[in-house]
Coordinates of C-alpha atoms and ligand atoms in Angstrom, one line a residue:
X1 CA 0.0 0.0 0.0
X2 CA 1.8 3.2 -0.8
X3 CA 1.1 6.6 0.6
X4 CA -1.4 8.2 -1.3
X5 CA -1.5 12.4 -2.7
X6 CA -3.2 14.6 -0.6
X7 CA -5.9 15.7 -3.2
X8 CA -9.8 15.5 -2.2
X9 CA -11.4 12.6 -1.8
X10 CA -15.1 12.0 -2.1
X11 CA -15.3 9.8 1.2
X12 CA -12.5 8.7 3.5
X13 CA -12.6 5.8 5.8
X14 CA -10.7 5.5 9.2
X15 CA -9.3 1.8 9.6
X16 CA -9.0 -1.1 7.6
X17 CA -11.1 -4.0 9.4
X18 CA -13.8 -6.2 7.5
X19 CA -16.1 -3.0 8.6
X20 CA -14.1 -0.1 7.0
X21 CA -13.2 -2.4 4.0
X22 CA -17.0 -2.7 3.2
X23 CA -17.6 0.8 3.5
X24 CA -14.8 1.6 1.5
X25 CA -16.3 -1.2 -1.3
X26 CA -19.7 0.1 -1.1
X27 CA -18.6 3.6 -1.9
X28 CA -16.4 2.8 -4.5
X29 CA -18.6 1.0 -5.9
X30 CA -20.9 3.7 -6.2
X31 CA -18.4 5.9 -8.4
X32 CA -17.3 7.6 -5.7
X33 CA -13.2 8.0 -4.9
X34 CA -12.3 6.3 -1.9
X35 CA -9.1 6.4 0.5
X36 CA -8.7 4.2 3.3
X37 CA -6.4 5.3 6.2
X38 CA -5.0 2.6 8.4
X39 CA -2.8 3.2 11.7
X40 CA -1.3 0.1 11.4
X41 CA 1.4 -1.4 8.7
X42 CA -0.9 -4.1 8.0
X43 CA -4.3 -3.6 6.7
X44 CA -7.2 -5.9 8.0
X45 CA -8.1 -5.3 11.6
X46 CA -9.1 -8.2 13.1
X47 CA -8.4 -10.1 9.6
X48 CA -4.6 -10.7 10.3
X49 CA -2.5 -13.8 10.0
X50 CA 1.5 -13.9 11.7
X51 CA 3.9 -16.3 12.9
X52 CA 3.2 -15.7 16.2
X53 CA 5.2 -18.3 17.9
X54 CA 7.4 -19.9 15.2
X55 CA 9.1 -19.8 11.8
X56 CA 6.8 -21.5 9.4
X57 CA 3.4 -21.6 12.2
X58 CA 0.8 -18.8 10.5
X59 CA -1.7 -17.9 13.1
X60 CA -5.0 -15.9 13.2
X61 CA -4.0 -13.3 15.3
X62 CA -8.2 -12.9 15.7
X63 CA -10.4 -14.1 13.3
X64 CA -10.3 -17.5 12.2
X65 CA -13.6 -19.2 11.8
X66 CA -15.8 -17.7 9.5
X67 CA -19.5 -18.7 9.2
X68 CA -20.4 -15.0 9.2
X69 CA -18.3 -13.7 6.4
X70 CA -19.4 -16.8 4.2
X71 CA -22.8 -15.9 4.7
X72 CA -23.0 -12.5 4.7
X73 CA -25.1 -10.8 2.3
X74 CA -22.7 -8.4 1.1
X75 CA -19.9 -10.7 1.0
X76 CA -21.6 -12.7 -1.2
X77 CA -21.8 -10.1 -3.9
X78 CA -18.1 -9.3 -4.3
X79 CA -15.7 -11.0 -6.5
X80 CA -13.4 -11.9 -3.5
X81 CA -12.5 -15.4 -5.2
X82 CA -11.0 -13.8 -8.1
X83 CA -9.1 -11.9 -6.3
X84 CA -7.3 -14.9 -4.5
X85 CA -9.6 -16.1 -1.4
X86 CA -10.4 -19.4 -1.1
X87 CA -12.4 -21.3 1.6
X88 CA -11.7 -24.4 3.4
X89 CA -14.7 -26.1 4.9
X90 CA -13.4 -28.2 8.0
X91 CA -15.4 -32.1 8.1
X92 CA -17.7 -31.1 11.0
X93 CA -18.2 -27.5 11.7
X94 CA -17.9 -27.1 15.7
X95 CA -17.6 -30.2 18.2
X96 CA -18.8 -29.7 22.0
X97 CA -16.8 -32.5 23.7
X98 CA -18.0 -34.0 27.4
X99 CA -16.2 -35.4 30.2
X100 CA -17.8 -38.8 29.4
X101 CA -15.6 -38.8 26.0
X102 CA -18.6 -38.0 23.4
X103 CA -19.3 -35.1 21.6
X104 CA -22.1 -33.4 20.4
X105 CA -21.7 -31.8 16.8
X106 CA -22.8 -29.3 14.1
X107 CA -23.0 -30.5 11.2
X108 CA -23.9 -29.0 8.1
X109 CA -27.3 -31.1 7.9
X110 CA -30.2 -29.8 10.1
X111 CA -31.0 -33.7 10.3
X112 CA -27.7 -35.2 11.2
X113 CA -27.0 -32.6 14.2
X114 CA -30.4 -33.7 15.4
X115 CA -30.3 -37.2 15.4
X116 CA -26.9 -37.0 16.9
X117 CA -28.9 -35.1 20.2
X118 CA -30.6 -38.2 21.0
X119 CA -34.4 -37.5 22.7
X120 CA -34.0 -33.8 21.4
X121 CA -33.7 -34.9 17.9
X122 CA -37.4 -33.7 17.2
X123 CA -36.6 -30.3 19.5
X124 CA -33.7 -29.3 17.2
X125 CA -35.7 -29.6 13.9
X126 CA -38.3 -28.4 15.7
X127 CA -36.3 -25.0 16.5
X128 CA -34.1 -25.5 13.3
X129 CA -35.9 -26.2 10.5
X130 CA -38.0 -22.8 10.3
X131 CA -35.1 -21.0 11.0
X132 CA -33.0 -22.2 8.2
X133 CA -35.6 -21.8 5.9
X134 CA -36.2 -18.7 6.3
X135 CA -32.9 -17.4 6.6
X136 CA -32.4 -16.2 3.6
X137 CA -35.3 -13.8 3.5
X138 CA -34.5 -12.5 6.9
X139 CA -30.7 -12.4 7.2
X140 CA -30.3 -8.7 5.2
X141 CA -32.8 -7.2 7.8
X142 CA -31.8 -9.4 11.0
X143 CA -28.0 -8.4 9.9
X144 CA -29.3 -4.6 9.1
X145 CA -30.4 -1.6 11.4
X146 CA -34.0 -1.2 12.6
X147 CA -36.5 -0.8 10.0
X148 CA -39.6 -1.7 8.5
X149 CA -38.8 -5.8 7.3
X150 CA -39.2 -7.2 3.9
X151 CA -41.1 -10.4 5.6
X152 CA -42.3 -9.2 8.9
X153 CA -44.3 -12.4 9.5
X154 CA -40.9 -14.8 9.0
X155 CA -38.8 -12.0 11.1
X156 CA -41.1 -12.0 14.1
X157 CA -41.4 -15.9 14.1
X158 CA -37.3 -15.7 14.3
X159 CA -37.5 -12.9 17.0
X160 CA -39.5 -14.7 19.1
X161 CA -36.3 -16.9 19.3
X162 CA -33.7 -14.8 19.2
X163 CA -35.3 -12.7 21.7
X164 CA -35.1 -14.6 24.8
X165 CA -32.2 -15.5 27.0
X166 CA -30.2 -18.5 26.1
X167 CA -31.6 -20.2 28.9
X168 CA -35.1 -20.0 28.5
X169 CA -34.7 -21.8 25.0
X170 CA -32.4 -24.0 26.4
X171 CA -35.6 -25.2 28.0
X172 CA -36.7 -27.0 24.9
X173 CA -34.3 -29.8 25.5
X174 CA -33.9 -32.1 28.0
X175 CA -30.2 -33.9 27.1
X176 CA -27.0 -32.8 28.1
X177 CA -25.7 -32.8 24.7
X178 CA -28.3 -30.4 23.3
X179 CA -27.9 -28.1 25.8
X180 CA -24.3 -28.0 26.2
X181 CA -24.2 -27.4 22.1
X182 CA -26.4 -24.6 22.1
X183 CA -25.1 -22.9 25.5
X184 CA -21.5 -22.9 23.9
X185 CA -22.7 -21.2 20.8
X186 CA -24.7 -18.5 22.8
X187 CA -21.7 -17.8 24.9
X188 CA -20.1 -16.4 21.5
X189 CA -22.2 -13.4 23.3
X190 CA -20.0 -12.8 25.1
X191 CA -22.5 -12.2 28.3
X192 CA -24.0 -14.0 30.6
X193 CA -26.3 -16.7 29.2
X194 CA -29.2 -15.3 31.1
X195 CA -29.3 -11.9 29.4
X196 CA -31.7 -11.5 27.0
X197 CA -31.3 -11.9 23.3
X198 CA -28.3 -14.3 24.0
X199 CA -30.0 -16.8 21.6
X200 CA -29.9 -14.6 18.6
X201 CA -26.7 -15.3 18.3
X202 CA -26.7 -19.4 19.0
X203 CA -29.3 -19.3 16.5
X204 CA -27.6 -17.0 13.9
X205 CA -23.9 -19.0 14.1
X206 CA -25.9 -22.4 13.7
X207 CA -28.5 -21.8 11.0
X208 CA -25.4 -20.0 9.1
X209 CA -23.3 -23.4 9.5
X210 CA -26.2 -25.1 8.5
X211 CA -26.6 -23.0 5.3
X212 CA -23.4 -22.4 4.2
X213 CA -20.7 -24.2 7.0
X214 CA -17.8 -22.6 9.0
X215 CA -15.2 -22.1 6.9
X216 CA -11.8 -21.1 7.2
X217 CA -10.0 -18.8 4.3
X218 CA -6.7 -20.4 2.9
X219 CA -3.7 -18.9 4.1
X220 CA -5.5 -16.9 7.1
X221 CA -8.2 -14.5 8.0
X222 CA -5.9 -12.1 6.1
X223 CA -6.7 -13.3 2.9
X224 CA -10.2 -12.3 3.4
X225 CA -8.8 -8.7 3.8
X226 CA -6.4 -9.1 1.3
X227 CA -9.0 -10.4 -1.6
X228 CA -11.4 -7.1 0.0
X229 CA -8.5 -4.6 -0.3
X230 CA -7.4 -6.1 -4.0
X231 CA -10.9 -5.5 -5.1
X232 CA -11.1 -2.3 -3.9
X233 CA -7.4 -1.1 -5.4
X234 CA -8.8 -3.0 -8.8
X235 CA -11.7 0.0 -8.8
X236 CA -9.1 3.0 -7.9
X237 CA -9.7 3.0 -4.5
X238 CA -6.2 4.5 -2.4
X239 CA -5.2 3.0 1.2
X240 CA -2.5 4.4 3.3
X241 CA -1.1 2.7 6.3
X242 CA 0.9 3.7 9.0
X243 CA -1.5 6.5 9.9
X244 CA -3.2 6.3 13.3
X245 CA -5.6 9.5 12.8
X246 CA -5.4 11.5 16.2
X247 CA -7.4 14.4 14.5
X248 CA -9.6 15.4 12.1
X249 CA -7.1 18.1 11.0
X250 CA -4.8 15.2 9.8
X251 CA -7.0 14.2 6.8
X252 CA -7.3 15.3 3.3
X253 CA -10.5 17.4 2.5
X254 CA -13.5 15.0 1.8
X255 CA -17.3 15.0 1.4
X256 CA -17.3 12.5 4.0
X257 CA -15.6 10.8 6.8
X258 CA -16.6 7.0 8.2
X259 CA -15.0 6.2 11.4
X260 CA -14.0 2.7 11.5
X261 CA -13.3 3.0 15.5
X262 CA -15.7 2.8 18.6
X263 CA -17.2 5.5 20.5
X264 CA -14.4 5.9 22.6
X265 CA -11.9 6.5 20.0
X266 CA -14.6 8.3 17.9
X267 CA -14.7 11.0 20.9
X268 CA -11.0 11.8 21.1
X269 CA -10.7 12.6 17.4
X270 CA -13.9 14.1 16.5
X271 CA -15.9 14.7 20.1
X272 CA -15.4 18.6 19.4
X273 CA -17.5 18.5 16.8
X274 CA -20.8 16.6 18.1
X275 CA -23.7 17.6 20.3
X276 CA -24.0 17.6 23.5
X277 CA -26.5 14.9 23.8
X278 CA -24.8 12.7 20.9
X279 CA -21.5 13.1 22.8
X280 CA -23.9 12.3 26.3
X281 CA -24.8 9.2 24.1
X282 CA -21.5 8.1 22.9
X283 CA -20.1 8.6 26.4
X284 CA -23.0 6.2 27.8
X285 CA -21.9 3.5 25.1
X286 CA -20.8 0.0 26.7
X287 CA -18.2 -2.4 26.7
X288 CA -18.6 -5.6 27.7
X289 CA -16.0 -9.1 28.6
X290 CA -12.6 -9.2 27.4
X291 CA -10.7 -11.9 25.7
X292 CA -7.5 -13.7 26.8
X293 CA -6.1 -15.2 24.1
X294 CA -3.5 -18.0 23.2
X295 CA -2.2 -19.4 19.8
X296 CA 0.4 -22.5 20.1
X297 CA 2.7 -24.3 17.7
X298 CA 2.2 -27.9 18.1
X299 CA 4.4 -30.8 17.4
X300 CA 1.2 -33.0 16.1
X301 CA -2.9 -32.3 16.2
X302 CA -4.8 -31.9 19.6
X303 CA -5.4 -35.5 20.6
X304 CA -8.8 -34.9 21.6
X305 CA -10.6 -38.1 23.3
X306 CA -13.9 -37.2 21.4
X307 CA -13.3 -38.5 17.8
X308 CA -15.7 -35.0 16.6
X309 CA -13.5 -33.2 18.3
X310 CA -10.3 -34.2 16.3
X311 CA -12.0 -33.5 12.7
X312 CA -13.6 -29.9 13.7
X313 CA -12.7 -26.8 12.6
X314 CA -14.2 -25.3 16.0
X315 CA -14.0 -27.2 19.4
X316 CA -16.5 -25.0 22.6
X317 CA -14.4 -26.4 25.5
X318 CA -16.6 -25.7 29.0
X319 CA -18.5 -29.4 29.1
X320 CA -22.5 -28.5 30.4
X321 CA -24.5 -25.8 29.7
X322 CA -24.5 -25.5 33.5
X323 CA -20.5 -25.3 33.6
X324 CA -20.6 -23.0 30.8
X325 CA -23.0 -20.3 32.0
X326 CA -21.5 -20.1 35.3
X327 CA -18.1 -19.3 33.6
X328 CA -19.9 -16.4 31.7
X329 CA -22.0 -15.3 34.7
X330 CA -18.6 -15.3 36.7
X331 CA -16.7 -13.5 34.4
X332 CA -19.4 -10.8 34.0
X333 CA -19.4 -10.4 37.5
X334 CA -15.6 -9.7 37.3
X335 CA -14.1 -12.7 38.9
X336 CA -12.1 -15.3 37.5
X337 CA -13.2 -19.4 37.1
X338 CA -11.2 -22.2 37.6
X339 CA -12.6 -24.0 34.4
X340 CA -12.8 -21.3 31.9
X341 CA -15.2 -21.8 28.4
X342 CA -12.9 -22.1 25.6
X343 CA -13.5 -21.4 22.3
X344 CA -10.7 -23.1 19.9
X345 CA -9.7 -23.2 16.2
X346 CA -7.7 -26.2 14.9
X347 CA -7.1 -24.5 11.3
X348 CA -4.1 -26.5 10.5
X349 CA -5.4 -29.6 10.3
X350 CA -7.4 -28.5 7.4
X351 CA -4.9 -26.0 5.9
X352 CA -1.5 -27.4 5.9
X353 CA -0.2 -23.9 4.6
X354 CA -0.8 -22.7 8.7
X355 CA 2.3 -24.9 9.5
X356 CA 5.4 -27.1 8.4
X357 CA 4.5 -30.8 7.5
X358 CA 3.6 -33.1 10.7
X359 CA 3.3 -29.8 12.5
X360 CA -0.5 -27.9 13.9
X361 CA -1.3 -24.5 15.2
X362 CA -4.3 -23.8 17.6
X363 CA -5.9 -21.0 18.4
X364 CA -8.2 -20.3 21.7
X365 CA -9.5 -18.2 23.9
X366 CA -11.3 -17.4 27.2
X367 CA -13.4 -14.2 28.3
X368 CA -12.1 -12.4 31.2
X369 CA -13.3 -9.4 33.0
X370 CA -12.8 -6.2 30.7
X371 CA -9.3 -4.6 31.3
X372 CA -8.0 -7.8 33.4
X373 CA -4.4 -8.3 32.9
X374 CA -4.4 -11.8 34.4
X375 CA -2.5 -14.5 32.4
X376 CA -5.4 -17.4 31.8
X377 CA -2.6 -19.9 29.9
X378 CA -2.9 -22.5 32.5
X379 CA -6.5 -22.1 33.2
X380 CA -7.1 -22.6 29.0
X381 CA -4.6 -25.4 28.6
X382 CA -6.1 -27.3 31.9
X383 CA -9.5 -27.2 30.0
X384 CA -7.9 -28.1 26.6
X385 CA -6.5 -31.1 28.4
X386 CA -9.6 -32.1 30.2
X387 CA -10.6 -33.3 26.8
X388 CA -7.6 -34.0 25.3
X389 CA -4.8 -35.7 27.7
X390 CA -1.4 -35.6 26.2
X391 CA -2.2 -32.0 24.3
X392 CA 0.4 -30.6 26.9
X393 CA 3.5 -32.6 25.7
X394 CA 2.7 -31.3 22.2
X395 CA 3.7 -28.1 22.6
X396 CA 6.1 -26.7 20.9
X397 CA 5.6 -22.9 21.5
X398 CA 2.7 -20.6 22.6
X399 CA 1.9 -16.8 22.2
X400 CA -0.5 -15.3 24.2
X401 CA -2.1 -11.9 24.6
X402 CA -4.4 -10.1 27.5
X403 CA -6.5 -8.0 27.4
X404 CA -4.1 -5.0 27.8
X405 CA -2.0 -6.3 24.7
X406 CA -5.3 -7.0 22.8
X407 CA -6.0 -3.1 23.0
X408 CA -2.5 -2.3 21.9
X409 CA -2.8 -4.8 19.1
X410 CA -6.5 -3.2 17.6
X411 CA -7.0 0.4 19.5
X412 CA -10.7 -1.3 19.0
X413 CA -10.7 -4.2 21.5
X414 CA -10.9 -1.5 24.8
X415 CA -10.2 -3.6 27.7
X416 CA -9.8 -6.3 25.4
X417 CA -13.7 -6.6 24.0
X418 CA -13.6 -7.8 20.4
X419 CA -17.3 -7.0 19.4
X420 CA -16.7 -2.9 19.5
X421 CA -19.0 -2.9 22.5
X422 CA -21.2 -5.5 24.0
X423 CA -24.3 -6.8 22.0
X424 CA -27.0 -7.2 24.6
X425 CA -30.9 -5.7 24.1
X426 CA -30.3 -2.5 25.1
X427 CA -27.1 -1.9 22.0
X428 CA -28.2 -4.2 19.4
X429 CA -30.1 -2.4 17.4
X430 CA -29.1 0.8 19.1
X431 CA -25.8 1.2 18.7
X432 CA -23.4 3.0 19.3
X433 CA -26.8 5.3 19.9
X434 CA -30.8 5.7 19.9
X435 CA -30.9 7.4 16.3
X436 CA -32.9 7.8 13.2
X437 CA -29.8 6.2 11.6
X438 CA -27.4 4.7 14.1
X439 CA -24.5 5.3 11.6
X440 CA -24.7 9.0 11.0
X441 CA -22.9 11.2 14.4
X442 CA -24.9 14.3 15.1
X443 CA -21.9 16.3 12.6
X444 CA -22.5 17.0 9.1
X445 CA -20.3 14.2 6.8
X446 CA -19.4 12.2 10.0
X447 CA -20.3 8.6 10.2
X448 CA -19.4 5.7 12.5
X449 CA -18.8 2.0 10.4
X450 CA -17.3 -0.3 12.7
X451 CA -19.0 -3.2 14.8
X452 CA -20.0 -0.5 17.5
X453 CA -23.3 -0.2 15.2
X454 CA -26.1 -2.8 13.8
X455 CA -25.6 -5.7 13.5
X456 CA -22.2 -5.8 15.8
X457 CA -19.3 -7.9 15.6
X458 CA -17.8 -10.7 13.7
X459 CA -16.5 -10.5 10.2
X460 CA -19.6 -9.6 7.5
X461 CA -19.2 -6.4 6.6
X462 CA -22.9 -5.5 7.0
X463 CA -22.0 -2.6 9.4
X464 CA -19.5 -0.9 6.9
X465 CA -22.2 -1.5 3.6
X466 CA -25.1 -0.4 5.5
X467 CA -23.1 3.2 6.9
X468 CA -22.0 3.5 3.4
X469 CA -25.5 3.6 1.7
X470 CA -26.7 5.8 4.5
X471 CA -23.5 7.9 3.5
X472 CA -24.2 7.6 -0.2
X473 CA -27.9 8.7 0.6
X474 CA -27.2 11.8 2.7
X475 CA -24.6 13.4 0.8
X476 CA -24.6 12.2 -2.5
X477 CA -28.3 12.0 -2.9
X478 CA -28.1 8.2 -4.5
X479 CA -29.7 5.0 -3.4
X480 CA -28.6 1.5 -4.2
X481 CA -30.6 -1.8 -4.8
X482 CA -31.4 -3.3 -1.3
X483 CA -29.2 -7.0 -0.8
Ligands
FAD1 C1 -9.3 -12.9 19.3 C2 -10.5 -12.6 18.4 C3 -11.2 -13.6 17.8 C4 -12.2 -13.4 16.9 N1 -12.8 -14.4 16.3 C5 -13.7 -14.2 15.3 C6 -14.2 -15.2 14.5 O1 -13.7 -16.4 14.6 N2 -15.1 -15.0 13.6 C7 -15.6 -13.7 13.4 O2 -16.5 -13.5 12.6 N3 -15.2 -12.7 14.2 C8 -14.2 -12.9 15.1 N4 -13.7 -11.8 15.8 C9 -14.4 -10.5 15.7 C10 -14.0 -9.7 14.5 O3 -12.6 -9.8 14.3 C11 -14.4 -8.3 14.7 O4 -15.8 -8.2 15.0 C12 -14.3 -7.5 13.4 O5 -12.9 -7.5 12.9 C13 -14.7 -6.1 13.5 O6 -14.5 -5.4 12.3 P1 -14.4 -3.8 12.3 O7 -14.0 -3.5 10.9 O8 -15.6 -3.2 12.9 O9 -13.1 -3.4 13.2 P2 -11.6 -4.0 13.3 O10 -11.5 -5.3 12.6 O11 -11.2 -3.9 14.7 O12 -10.8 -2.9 12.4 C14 -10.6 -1.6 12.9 C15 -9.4 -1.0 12.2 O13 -9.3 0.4 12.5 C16 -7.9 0.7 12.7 N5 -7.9 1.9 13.5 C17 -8.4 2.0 14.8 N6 -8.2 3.3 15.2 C18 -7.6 4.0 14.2 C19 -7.2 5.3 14.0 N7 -7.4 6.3 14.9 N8 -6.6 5.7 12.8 C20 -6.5 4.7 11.8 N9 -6.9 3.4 12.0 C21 -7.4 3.1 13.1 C22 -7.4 -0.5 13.5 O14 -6.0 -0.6 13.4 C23 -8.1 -1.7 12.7 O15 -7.3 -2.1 11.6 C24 -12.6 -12.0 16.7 C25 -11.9 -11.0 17.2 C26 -10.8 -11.2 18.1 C27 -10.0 -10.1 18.6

C-alpha cells in the first residue's frame, strides 16, 4: 500500500477492518473516490494472520472461523475469489466434547446434528428447521439496522427466538448434549447466558453453518482482507497505512468521513465536533467481557478423546450448559473461574499452509473481565487437556495476549472486547446510539462503520455496507438496490 497524494477525496474511511473495507467497497462501488487510512502497517483489523510463535506456524491473530463472512449478504456479492480467497470447509463445523468422551456436533445437515442429540432430535428440527428456511429472507434485515422488514411475518417468528435469553430456550431440551451445544454457541455473546437476546446469536452461528458451514479462508483470515482490499485497489480505491488518525485536522479534505473505530476513540478525534447529547450518548456507550487469548505451535494435532473433536474446525471447550453459564455469569461479575469456556480453532489440520509438515497450530481463547491483565494460559490449557490428555507434551511454543495487549494490538478491542462494545438488548439495534440512523454522528459528513453499530461484531461487513448507503444517501443524494 503506498502513501497516497493529498488531493480531495469524495469519502475517506478510518481503519481497515472487515467493517471499513466494506464501506470503502460500497462507496467505490458507487463511483465515488475512496481512501482508506489505516494506523497500522498491515491492513485488516481483526483479519490478520502472523507467525506468532514460530518460523513457518501462521496464526489468526483474531479471526479465524468464519461462518459469518461466508454468509453475509454483502460478502456474497463481491468477487473476492478472483481476487485470491479461497475457503476451506473443515469435516464437522464445531464439536462440543463431554467429560464422558462423546461429543455433540454441528454438522452441516439440520437432520444429522439432530439425530446425533438423541431424545432432542425432534426439538432441534423443531427449532431449526423454520429457522434455516427462512434465513435467507430474513438475514439482510436481521443483519441490518431497525427498519420496516421485507417479511415481517418470517422475522417476528425468528424474533420470538432470538429474543429470549439463552436459557429460556435451552428449556426445549432435555439432554446434556443439546444443551451444552447450544449454551457454547450463545456464549459467542460474550455475556451472561441469562441476558436476554443471547439466543440470537446461538441461533444465527448455527443456522449460518447449516446453510453455508464454517469455513476457514486459505492462508488466514488475512486473505479475506487481502482479496477485500485487492478488489477495492482494482476500482481505484487509495489505502494508506501507517497512519493512526489523532485528529480530524490530519486528513485530506472530503465530502465524507466514516470512522471505523468505537465510540471511545470516535470522541477523542472528533468529540469537538458533536452535540452535547450525541456526545452524552456516545459517552454512555458500553463495553462488555474481554478476551484472553492464546495461539500454540504444536508438534502434532490436539489428541482430543472425542473423535468430533479431532476433525472440527471449531472445538466449545466448558463441558455443560450449566458449567458453561457459570463461567460467563462469573466473568461478567468480574471474577475469574477455575474451568474457563474455551472457544478453539484447529485451522491446520485442514490447511496445511498454517504450519510445516507433521506440524498444527491452535488458536483459543477465554473471556475475562474487561481490562484484566491476568495470564489465563494454564487455566485454557487445563481445559484443553480435560478433553484431550497428552495435548500438553505437544507443545512446541505458545503466544498469548491479555486484554491490555489486545488493546495495543487493535485500539478497537478496549479492555480487550472484540465485538466494538457488547451486544445485549439494550445496544443491538441501538448502537453506538438511539438514532434515526445509528450510523450518522450528530456532525454534518461524519459517520461511525465499525462493529459498535447494527448488526455488531464478527467478520460480515454488513455494518460498513449499510453506513455506506446511509453515507451515499445523505450526501450524495443516490440509493442502491437493497441486498
Ligand atoms: C481474538 C479474536 C477472535 C475473533 N474471532 C472471530 C471469529 O472467529 N469470527 C468472526 O466472525 N469474528 C471474530 N472476531 C471478531 C472480528 O474480528 C471483529 O468483530 C471484526 O474484525 C470487527 O471489524 P471492524 O471493521 O468493525 O473493526 P476492526 O476489525 O477492529 O478494524 C478496525 C481497524 O481500524 C484501525 N484503527 C483504529 N483506530 C484507528 C485510527 N485512529 N486511525 C487509523 N486506523 C485506526 C485498526 O488498526 C483496525 O485495523 C474475533 C476478534 C478477536 C480479537
Amino acid at each position: 500500500m503506498t502513501n497516497s497524494p493529498r488531493t480531495e477525496f469524495d469519502a475517506i474511511v478510518i481503519g481497515s477492518g472487515p467493517n471499513g473495507l466494506a464501506a470503502a467497497i460500497t462507496l467505490q462501488q458507487a463511483g465515488k473516490s475512496v481512501l482508506i487510512i489505516e494506523g497500522d502497517e498491515h491492513i485488516g483489523g481483526g483479519l490478520r494472520s502472523a507467525e506468532l510463535t514460530l518460523p513457518g506456524f501462521v496464526h489468526d491473530v483474531c479471526s479465524a472461523i468464519h461462518p459469518l463472512a461466508i454468509g453475509s449478504p454483502f460478502f456474497s456479492t463481491l468477487p473476492l475469489e478472483a481476487h485470491g480467497l479461497e475457503y476451506l470447509y473443515p469435516d464437522l463445523a464445531a464439536a462440543h466434547p463431554f467429560d464422558d468422551g462423546s461429543a455433540a456436533v454441528l454438522y452441516h445437515s439440520v437432520a444429522q446434528t439432530a439425530a446425533g442429540l438423541g431424545a432432542d432430535e425432534q426439538a432441534y428440527l423443531k427449532l431449526f428447521n423454520p429457522v434455516v428456511r427462512d434465513w435467507p429472507y430474513i438475514a439482510p434485515d436481521v443483519l441490518g439496522p431497525l427498519g420496516f422488514p421485507k417479511y415481517p411475518f418470517k422475522l417476528a417468528s425468528f424474533g420470538l427466538k432470538a429474543l429470549p435469553s439463552a436459557i429460556t430456550v435451552a428449556k426445549r431440551f432435555k439432554t446434556d448434549a443439546a444443551r451444552g451445544l447450544w449454551a457454547g454457541m450463545a456464549a459467542h455473546s460474550i455475556q451472561p447466558l441469562s441476558n436476554l437476546s443471547t439466543a440470537a446469536i446461538a441461533l444465527v452461528l448455527m443456522t449460518a453453518g447449516h446453510i453455508k458451514g464454517w469455513p476457514i479462508p486459505a492462508g488466514g483470515s488475512k486473505e479475506i482482507a487481502n482479496a477485500m482490499a485487492s478488489y477495492f485497489l482494482s476500482m481505484g480505491g487509495k489505502i494508506e497505512t501507517g497512519h493512526y488518525v489523532k485528529s480530524l485536522d490530519e486528513l485530506p479534505p472530503s465530502k465524507a468521513v466514516l470512522f471505523d473505530v468505537t465510540p471511545k476513540q470516535l470522541l477523542k478525534i472528533a468529540g469537538h465536533r458533536f452535540s452535547s447529547i450525541y456526545k452524552w450518548q456516545l459517552e454512555r456507550y458500553r463495553y462488555g467481557m474481554g478476551v484472553f487469548k492464546v495461539d500454540w505451535a504444536l508438534d502434532g494435532p490436539i489428541p482430543f478423546t472425542a473423535e468430533e473433536a479431532r476433525r472440527s474446525g471449531t472445538v466449545h471447550i466448558g463441558n455443560t450448559l450449566e458449567e458453561i453459564a457459570h463461567s460467563e455469569q462469573q466473568t461478567a461479575n468480574g471474577k475469574m473461574v477455575d474451568n474457563p469456556f474455551v472457544l478453539l480453532a484447529q485451522q491446520s489440520l485442514f490447511d496445511p499452509s498454517r504450519a510445516p509438515e507433521g506440524k498444527h497450530t491452535a488458536w483459543a481463547y477465554c473471556h475475562v473481565p474487561n481490562g484484566s491483565e491476568q495470564d489465563r494460559t494454564e487455566a485454557i490449557e487445563k481445559q484443553v487437556e480435560r478433553f484431550a490428555p497428552g495435548f500438553r507434551e505437544r507443545i512446541l511454543a505458545r503466544h498469548t495476549m491479555n486484554t491490555k495487549e489486545m488493546e495495543a494490538y487493535n485500539p478497537n478491542y478496549i479492555g480487550g472486547d472484540i465485538n466494538g462494545g457488547i451486544i445485549d438488548l439494550g445496544q443491538l439495534f441501538t448502537r453506538p446510539a438511539l438514532r434515526s440512523s445509528p450510523y450518522r454522528t450528530s456532525a454534518k459528513g461524519l459517520y461511525i462503520c465499525s462493529s459498535s453499530t447494527p448488526p455488531g461484531g464478527g467478520v460480515h461487513g454488513m455494518c460498513g455496507h449499510h453506513a455506506a448507503i446511509r453515507v451515499l444517501k445523505d450526501i450524495f443524494n443516490q440509493s442502491l438496490p437493497s441486498l
